[in-house]
Structures are given as structure tokens and as C-alpha cells.
PDB file of C-alpha atoms in Angstrom:
ATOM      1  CA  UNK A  20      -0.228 -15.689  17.836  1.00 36.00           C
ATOM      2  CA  UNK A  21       0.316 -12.279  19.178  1.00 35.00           C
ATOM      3  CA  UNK A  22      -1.969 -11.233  22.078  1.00 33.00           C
ATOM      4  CA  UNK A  23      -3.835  -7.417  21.918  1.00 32.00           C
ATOM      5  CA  UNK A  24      -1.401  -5.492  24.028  1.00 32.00           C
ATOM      6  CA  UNK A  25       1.424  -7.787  24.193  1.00 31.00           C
ATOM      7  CA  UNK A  26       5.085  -6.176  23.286  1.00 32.00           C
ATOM      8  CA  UNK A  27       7.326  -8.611  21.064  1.00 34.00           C
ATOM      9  CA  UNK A  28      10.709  -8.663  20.931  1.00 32.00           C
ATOM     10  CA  UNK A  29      13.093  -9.228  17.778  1.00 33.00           C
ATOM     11  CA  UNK A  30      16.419 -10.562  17.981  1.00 34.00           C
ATOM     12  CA  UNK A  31      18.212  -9.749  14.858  1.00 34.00           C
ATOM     13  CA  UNK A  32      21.714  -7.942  15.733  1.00 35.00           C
ATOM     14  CA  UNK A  33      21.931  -7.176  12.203  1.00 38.00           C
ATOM     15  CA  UNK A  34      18.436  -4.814  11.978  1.00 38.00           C
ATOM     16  CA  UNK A  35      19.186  -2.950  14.829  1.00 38.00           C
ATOM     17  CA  UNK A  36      21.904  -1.431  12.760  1.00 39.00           C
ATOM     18  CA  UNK A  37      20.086  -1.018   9.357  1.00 43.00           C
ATOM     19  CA  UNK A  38      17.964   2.196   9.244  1.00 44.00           C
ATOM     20  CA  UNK A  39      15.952   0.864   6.212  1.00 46.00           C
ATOM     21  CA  UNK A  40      13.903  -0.905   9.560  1.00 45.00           C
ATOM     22  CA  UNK A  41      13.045   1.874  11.869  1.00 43.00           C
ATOM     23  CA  UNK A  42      10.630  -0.429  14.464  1.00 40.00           C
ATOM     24  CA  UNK A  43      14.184  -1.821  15.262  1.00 39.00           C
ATOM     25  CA  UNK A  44      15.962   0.490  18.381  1.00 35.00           C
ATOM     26  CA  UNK A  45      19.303   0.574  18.047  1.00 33.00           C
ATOM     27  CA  UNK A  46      19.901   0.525  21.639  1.00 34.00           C
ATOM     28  CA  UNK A  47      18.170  -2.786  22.183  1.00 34.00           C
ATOM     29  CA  UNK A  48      14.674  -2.030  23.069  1.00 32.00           C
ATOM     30  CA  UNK A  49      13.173  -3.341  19.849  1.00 34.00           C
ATOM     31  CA  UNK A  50       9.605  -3.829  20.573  1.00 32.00           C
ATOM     32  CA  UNK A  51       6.351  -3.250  18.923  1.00 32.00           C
ATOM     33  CA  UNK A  52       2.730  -2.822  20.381  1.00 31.00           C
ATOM     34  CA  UNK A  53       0.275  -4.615  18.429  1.00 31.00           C
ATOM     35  CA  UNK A  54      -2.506  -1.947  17.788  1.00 32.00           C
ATOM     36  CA  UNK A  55      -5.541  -3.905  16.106  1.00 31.00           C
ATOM     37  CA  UNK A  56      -8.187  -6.676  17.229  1.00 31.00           C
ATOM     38  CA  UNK A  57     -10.374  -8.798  14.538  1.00 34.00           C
ATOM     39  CA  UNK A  58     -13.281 -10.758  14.999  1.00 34.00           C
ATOM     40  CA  UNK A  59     -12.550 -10.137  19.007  1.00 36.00           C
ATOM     41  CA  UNK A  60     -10.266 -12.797  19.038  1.00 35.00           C
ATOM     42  CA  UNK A  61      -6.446 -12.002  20.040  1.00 36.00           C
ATOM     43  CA  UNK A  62      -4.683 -12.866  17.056  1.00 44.00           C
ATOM     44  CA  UNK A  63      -4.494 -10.687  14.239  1.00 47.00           C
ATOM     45  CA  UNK A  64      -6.599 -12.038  11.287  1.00 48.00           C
ATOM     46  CA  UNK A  65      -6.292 -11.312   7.684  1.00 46.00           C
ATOM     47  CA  UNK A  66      -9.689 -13.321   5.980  1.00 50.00           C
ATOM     48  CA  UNK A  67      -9.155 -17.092   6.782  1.00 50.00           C
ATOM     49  CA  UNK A  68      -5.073 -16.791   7.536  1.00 52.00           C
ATOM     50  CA  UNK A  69      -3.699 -15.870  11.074  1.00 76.00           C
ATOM     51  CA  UNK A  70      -0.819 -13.182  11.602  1.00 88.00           C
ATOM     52  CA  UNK A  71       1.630 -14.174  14.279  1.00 92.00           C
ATOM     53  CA  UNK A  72       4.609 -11.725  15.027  1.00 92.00           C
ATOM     54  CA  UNK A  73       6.627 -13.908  12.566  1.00 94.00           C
ATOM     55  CA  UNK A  74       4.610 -12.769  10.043  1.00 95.00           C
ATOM     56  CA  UNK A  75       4.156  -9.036  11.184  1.00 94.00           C
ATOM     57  CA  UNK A  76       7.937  -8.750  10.995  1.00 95.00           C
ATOM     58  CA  UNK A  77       8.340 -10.231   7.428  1.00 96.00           C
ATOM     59  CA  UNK A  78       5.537  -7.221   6.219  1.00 95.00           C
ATOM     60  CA  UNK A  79       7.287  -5.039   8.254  1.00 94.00           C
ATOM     61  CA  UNK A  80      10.763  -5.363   6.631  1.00 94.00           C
ATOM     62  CA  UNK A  81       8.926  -5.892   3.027  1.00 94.00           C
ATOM     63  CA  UNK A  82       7.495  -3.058   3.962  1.00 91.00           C
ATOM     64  CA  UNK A  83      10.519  -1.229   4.388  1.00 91.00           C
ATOM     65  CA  UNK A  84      12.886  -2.843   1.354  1.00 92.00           C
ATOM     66  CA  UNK A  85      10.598  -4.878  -1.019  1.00 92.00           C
ATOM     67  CA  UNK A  86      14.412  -5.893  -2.827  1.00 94.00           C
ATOM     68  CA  UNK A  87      15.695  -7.472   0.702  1.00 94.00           C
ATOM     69  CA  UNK A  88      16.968 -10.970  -0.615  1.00 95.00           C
ATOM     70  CA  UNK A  89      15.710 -14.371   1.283  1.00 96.00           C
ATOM     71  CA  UNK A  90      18.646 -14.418   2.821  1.00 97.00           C
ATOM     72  CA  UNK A  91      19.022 -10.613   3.962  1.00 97.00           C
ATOM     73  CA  UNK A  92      15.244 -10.765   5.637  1.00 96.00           C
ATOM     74  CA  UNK A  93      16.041 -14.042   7.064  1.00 96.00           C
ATOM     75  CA  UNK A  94      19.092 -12.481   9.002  1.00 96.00           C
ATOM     76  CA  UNK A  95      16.109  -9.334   9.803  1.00 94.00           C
ATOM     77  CA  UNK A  96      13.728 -11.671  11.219  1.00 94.00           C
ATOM     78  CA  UNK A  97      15.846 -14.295  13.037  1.00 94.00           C
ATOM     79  CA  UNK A  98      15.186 -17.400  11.060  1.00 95.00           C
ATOM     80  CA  UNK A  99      16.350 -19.675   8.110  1.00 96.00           C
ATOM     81  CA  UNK A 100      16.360 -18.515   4.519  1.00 96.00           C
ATOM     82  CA  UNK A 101      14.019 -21.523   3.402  1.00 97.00           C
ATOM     83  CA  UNK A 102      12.170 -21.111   6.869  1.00 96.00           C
ATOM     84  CA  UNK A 103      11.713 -17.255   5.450  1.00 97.00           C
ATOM     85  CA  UNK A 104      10.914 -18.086   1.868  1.00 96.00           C
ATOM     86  CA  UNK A 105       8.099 -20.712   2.954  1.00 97.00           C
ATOM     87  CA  UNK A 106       6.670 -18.031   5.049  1.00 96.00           C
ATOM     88  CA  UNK A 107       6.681 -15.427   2.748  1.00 97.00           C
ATOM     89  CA  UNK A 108       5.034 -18.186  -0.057  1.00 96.00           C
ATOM     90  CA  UNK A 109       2.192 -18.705   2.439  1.00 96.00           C
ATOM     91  CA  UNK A 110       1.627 -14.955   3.127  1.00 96.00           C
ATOM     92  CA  UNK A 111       1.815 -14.697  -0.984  1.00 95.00           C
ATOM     93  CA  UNK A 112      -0.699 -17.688  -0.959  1.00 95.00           C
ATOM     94  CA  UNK A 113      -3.300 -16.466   1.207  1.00 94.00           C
ATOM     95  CA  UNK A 114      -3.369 -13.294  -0.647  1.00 94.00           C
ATOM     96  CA  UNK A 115      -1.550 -11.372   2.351  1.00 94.00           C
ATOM     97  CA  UNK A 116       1.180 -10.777  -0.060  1.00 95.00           C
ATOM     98  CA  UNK A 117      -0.634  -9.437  -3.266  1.00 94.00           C
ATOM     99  CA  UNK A 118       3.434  -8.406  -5.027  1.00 91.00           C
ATOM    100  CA  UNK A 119       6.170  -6.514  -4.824  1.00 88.00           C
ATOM    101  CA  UNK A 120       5.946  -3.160  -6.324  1.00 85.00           C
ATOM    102  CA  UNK A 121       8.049  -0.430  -8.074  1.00 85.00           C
ATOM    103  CA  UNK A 122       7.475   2.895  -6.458  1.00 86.00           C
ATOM    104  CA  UNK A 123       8.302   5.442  -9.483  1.00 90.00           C
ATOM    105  CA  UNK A 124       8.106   9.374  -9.004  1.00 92.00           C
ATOM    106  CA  UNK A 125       6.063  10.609 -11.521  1.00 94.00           C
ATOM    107  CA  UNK A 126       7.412  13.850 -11.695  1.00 94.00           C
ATOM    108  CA  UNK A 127      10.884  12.806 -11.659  1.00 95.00           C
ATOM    109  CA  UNK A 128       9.565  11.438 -15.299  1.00 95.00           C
ATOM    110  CA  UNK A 129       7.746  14.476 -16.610  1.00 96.00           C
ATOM    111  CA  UNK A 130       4.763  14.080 -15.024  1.00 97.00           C
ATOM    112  CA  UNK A 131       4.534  17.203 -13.038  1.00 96.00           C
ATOM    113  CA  UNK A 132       0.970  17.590 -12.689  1.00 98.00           C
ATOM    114  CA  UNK A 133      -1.098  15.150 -10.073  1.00 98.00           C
ATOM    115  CA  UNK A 134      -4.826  15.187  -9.026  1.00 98.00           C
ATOM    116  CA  UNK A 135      -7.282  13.602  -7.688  1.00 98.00           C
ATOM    117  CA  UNK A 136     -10.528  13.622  -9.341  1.00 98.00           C
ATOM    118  CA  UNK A 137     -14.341  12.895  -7.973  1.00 99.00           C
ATOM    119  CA  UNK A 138     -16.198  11.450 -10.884  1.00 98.00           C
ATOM    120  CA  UNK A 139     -20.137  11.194 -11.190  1.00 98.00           C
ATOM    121  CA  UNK A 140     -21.178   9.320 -14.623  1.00 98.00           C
ATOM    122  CA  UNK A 141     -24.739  10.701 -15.431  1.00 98.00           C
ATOM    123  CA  UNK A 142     -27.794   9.054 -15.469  1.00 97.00           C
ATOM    124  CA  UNK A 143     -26.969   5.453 -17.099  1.00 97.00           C
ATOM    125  CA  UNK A 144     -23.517   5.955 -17.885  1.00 98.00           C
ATOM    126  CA  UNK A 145     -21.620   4.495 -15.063  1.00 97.00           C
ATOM    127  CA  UNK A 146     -20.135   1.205 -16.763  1.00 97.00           C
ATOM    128  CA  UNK A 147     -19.088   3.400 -19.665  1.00 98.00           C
ATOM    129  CA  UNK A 148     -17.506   6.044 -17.255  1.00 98.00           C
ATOM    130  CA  UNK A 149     -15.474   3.321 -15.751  1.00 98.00           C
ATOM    131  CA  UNK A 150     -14.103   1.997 -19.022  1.00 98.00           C
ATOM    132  CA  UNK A 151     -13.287   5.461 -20.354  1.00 98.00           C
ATOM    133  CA  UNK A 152     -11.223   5.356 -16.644  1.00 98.00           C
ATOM    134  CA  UNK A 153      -9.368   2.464 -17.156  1.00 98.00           C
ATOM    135  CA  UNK A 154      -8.507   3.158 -20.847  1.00 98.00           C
ATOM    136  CA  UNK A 155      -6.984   6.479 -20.267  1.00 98.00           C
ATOM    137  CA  UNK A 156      -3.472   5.779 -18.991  1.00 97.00           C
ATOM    138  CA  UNK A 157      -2.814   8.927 -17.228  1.00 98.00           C
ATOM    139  CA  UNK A 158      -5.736   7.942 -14.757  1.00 98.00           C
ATOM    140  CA  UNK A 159      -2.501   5.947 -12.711  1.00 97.00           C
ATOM    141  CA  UNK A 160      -5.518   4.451  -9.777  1.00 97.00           C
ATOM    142  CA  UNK A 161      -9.148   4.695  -9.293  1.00 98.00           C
ATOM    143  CA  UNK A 162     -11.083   3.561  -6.410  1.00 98.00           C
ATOM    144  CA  UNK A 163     -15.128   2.993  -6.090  1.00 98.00           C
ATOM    145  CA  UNK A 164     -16.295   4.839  -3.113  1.00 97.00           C
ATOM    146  CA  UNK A 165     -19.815   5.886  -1.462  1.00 97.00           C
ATOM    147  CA  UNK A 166     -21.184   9.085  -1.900  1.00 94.00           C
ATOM    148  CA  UNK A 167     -22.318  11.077  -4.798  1.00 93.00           C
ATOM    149  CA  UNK A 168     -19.307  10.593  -6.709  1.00 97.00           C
ATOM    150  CA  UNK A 169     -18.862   6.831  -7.266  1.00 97.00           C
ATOM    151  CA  UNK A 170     -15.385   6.987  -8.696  1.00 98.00           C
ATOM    152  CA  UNK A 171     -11.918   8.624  -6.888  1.00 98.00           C
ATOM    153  CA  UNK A 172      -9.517   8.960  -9.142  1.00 98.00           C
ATOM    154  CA  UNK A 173      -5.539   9.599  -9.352  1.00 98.00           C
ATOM    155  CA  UNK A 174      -4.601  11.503 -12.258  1.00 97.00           C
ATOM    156  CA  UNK A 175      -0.918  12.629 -13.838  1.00 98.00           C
ATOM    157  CA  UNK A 176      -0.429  14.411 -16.355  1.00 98.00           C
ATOM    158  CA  UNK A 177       2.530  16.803 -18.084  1.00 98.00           C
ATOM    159  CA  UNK A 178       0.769  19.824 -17.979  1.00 98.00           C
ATOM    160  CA  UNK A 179      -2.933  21.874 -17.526  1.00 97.00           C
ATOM    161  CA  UNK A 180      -3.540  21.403 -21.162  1.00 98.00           C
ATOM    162  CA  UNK A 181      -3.003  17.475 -21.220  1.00 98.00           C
ATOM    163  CA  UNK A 182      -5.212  17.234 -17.794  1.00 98.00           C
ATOM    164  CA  UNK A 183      -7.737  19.442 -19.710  1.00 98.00           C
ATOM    165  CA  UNK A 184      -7.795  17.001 -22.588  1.00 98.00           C
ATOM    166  CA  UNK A 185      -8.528  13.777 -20.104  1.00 98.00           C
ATOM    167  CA  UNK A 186     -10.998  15.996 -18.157  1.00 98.00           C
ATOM    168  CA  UNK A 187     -12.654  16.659 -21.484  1.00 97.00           C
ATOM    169  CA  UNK A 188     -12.885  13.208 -22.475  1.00 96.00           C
ATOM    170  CA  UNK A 189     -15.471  12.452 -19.797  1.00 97.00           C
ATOM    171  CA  UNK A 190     -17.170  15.545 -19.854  1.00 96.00           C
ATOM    172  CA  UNK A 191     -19.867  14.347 -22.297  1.00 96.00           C
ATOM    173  CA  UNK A 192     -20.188  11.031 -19.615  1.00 98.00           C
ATOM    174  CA  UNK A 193     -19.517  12.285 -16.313  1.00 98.00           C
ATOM    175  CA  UNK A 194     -19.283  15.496 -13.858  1.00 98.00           C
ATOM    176  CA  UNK A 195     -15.830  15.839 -12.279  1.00 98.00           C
ATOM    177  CA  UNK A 196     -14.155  18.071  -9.333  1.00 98.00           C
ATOM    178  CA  UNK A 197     -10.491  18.038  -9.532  1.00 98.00           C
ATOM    179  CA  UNK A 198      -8.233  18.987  -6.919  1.00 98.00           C
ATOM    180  CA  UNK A 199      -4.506  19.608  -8.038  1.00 98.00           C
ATOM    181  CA  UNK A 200      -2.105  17.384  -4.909  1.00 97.00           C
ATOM    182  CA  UNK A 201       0.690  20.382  -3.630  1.00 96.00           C
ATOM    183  CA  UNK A 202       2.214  17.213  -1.628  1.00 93.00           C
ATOM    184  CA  UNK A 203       1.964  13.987   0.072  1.00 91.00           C
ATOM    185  CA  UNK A 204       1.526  14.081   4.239  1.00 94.00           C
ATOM    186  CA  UNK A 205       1.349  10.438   4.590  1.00 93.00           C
ATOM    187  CA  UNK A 206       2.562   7.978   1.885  1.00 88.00           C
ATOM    188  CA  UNK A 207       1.188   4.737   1.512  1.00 86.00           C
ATOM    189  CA  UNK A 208       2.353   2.377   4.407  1.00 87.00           C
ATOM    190  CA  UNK A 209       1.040  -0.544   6.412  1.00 88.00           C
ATOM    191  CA  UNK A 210      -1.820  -0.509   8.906  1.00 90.00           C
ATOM    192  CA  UNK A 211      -0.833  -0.778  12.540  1.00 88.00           C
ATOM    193  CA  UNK A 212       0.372  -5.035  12.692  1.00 84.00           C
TER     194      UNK A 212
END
């Protein structure tokens, strides 16, 4: 287990020269600072499973390069192919690991439009709201939040008049506020490990 406040060292030669993993320092110094306590016990805890730095360094490089082979992230992290693939089957196990994803630009595939849209079904019509959500493809993610406006939603579309269309399609259901996105500041990425 990692300790709160403890720096851990990694000793892959390899990493240190790969810039896909930028917690590695190419002059030697590769360190991280483990940032986050759970249940005040000094081990990083994901529900029942325990995170050691074994572990934190397999998300990290996942993180980095979903398409790293066995092999390749077993030369980032310092161990054994099989050593890595039974680790990586155990993180995939206790749900650490939910899959590996395809991150596709939108726009570089017409899409040129994306929002995000606050949602607030009227009176009675919140079940029917979400299914009109989750039938409409161009809604690509929608998350239930507090607040007045139960539903958060991520929309693309091709142009004003196709976003007006969707919009319209709820309009007899729901309220909306849509906000066009200009860019992205932060994209998604791990929590501090």
C-alpha cells in the first residue's frame, strides 16, 4: 500500500524515454506524491479493492495509451507481462477498470456544434424526459445531478438547425438552457492516484 505523503519511485528505463508517460522525469527523478486519503486509512481505496502504487502506475500508463500491449506496460511498470495482465484482470474485476475507450473528435466528423444542456422535465414527466434523452443519439452523455435541473447533458450536432430540432423535441416535456462549448480547459483525466 502507498502511505498519504509518501513519494514512489518507478524503475522502468524504458518510460523515462517515452513522452506518452509524462509522471516519468527523464532525468531520473520519477516520483509521484500520492494526493488522496479514503476512509482515513493510508491506502488508497476504490469500494472494497485496495490501490497500491502497482496499481496507480498501470492507470497511469492506461491512462496515457489505452493501446499499450501487455508486454509494452509491463516494460512501463517494471514487472512480467502475465504478472501485468493478472493485475490489470483484477483492476477490470473489481470494476476499477470499467474498458478501454475510443476517444473520437466529433468535429473532425462533422459534428461541429457541441453543448451542454440543463434539462428540467415538468411536472410528472421526468422518466419520459430521460428516455426521450437516451433515444436521441446526438445527446453523446447525460449525467443526473442536484439542483433544479435534474439532467446535464452533452449534445453534438452538425449545425443550429439540427440542435434546434433535438431542443424541440423536448420542448413539449422539459425546459432546457443550452450553452454552446467554445473549447475544452481540462479534458477528461484521472483523479490525483
Amino acid at each position: 500500500m502507498i502511505p498519504i505523503g509518501m513519494n514512489c519511485s518507478f524503475f522502468s528505463n524504458h518510460a523515462r524515454q517515452d513522452r506518452r508517460f509524462p509522471w516519468m522525469d527523464v532525468a531520473g527523478s520519477d516520483s509521484f506524491h500520492v494526493m488522496s486519503k479514503a476512509n482515513g486509512r493510508n491506502d488508497l481505496q476504490f469500494g472494497k479493492s485496495s490501490l497500491d502504487e502497482t496499481d496507480a502506475r498501470i492507470l497511469t500508463a492506461l491512462d496515457a495509451d489505452s493501446r499499450l500491449s501487455m508486454r509494452e506496460l509491463a516494460s512501463v511498470v517494471g514487472m512480467s507481462a502475465p504478472s501485468v495482465s493478472e493485475r490489470v484482470r483484477r483492476l477490470e474485476g473489481a470494476g476499477i477498470i470499467r474498458g478501454f475507450t475510443l476517444d473520437v473528435d466529433t468535429r473532425a466528423i462533422g459534428y461541429q456544434i457541441r453543448a451542454m444542456v440543463r434539462i428540467r422535465p415538468l411536472p410528472g414527466k421526468l422518466h419520459l424526459v430521460e428516455k426521450l434523452i437516451q433515444d436521441r443519439p446526438e445527446f453523446i452523455e447525460c449525467d443526473k445531478i442536484t439542483g433544479d435541473d435534474p439532467f446535464l447533458a452533452r449534445l453534438v450536432v452538425r449545425s443550429i438547425e439540427q440542435m434546434d430540432d433535438v431542443l424541440e423535441a423536448l420542448s413539449e416535456h422539459a425546459v432546457t438552457s443550452t450553452a454552446v462549448i467554445k473549447g475544452t480547459s481540462v479534458k477528461k483525466r484521472l483523479p490525483p492516484l
